[in-house]
Amino acid sequence: MELSAALKVALLSSLLLSAVKSAEDFNDTLNLRQKSHVAGLCAQLIEPAGFPCSEHNAQTKDGFVLGLQRVSSSSGILRRQMGPPVLLIHGLFMAGDAWFLDTPNQSLGFILANRGFDVWVGNVRGTRWCHGHISLSEKDKKFWDWSWQEYALYDLQEMIRYVYTVTNSRVFVIGYSQGTIISLAAFTEPDTVQMVGAAALLCPITYLNHMTARLPLRLVKMHLTQVLLAVGIHELNFKSDWGTRIMEMMCDRHVDCGDLLSSITGKNCCFNSSRIDFYLEYEPHPSSTKNLNHLFQSMLCSLCSTLALHILSSFSQGLSLTYYHPAKEKRK
Ligand SMILES: *[C@@H]1O[C@H](CO)[C@@H](O)[C@H](O)[C@H]1NC(C)=O
Ligand SMILES: *[C@@H]1O[C@H](CO)[C@@H](O)[C@H](O)[C@H]1NC(C)=O
Ligand SMILES: *[C@@H]1O[C@H](CO)[C@@H](O)[C@H](O)[C@H]1NC(C)=O
């Protein structure tokens, strides 16, 4: 087992060597730490902030056991008259913790709970808040054989159904980035969209061929995901030994790894860089190589934008969708 892992890293090293120059300062910034998530998200992050929280499980049709958390207001008065359910869907390499990493006045999950919403936190397959699969182990290749379409058609649909069933109320969905592309895909199912009251899409994506960020484009050019799949790496976990090494390899003089996040997302107005160490205790979460490969392919697809708009307009009728893109909004 250990030998084959070492072999994979060695193979990768030689394959990627031409594009590689490791950066020492990368270590300091990324400081990737393995954290044992023995306790759930409620116990680790949400309850300590004074918010009542309960853990729930939802099993997808293809056998994944997803973790969901239900959060209510820290004020007892609001807790008794619960508002409508809101389901929060995180982005790529993230999980539900992303909505709770800053103070209760800054984190959307806490803010919604304190405004009286019945907050449900979604976590897709493969993240550390997912409870695995009924028969497959994380070491199986098949465990990682999916992309964002399965997030949409199995995971999100199951989570919406679960929340709808428990609360007996239409669900408000709030998605962020990858969480928006999977929301839009899930809403193509008439059974699912009937259970949704409205959706808010933060930093929405439906196609990626207009992307200009250097790091992802570089990785696409390097055929990183195909290389990973070819050498048998199906789980993309940047907190694993080889994951950290790959990240180091990607850093060369063209990519400022000291500012890794902005090299992917562009400048971020509101990111608190003094909290990066804390964020990294939770993020990034694993995803599948196949998923990243799928997303990379859509960065190369020139027909996708027309196609996506066509699909979007054909199913979104009758559903209230709100888009929010920070770059296009004036800051308040
Ligand atoms: C990164 O950190 C690890 C462990 O702290 C250390 O062994 C390694 O030499 C460091 N790498 C670089 C490039 O500084
Ligand atoms: C958080 O918001 C509440 C009400 O909106 C306010 O009373 C409180 O002072 C704020 N706390 C901080 C630390 O900003
Ligand atoms: C950024 O994080 C630090 C450390 O947690 C905190 O002291 C500071 O108030 C934060 N800044 C903002 C603008 O929230």
XYZ file of C-alpha atoms in Angstrom, residues 98 101-103 105-107 176 203 259 261-262 265-276 279 324-327 329-332:
33
model
C -17.445 27.319 5.327
C -15.775 30.176 10.037
C -16.043 33.834 11.070
C -17.870 35.579 13.903
C -22.080 38.646 12.856
C -20.000 37.821 9.793
C -20.897 34.212 8.943
C -22.110 29.222 -3.435
C -20.963 33.716 -7.272
C -1.452 34.182 -2.439
C -6.565 31.770 -3.138
C -6.428 34.992 -5.162
C -10.548 33.411 -7.428
C -9.087 36.844 -8.156
C -8.780 39.593 -5.558
C -11.086 39.187 -2.609
C -12.286 42.347 -0.904
C -13.224 40.826 2.410
C -10.963 37.892 3.074
C -9.407 38.088 6.548
C -5.881 36.813 5.885
C -4.988 36.743 9.574
C -7.474 33.892 9.952
C -6.044 31.624 7.238
C -9.696 28.295 7.962
C -25.233 37.763 -6.415
C -21.774 38.334 -7.798
C -19.559 40.522 -5.609
C -17.603 41.935 -8.543
C -22.242 44.749 -6.902
C -21.349 47.967 -5.182
C -20.029 47.315 -1.705
C -22.232 48.625 1.049
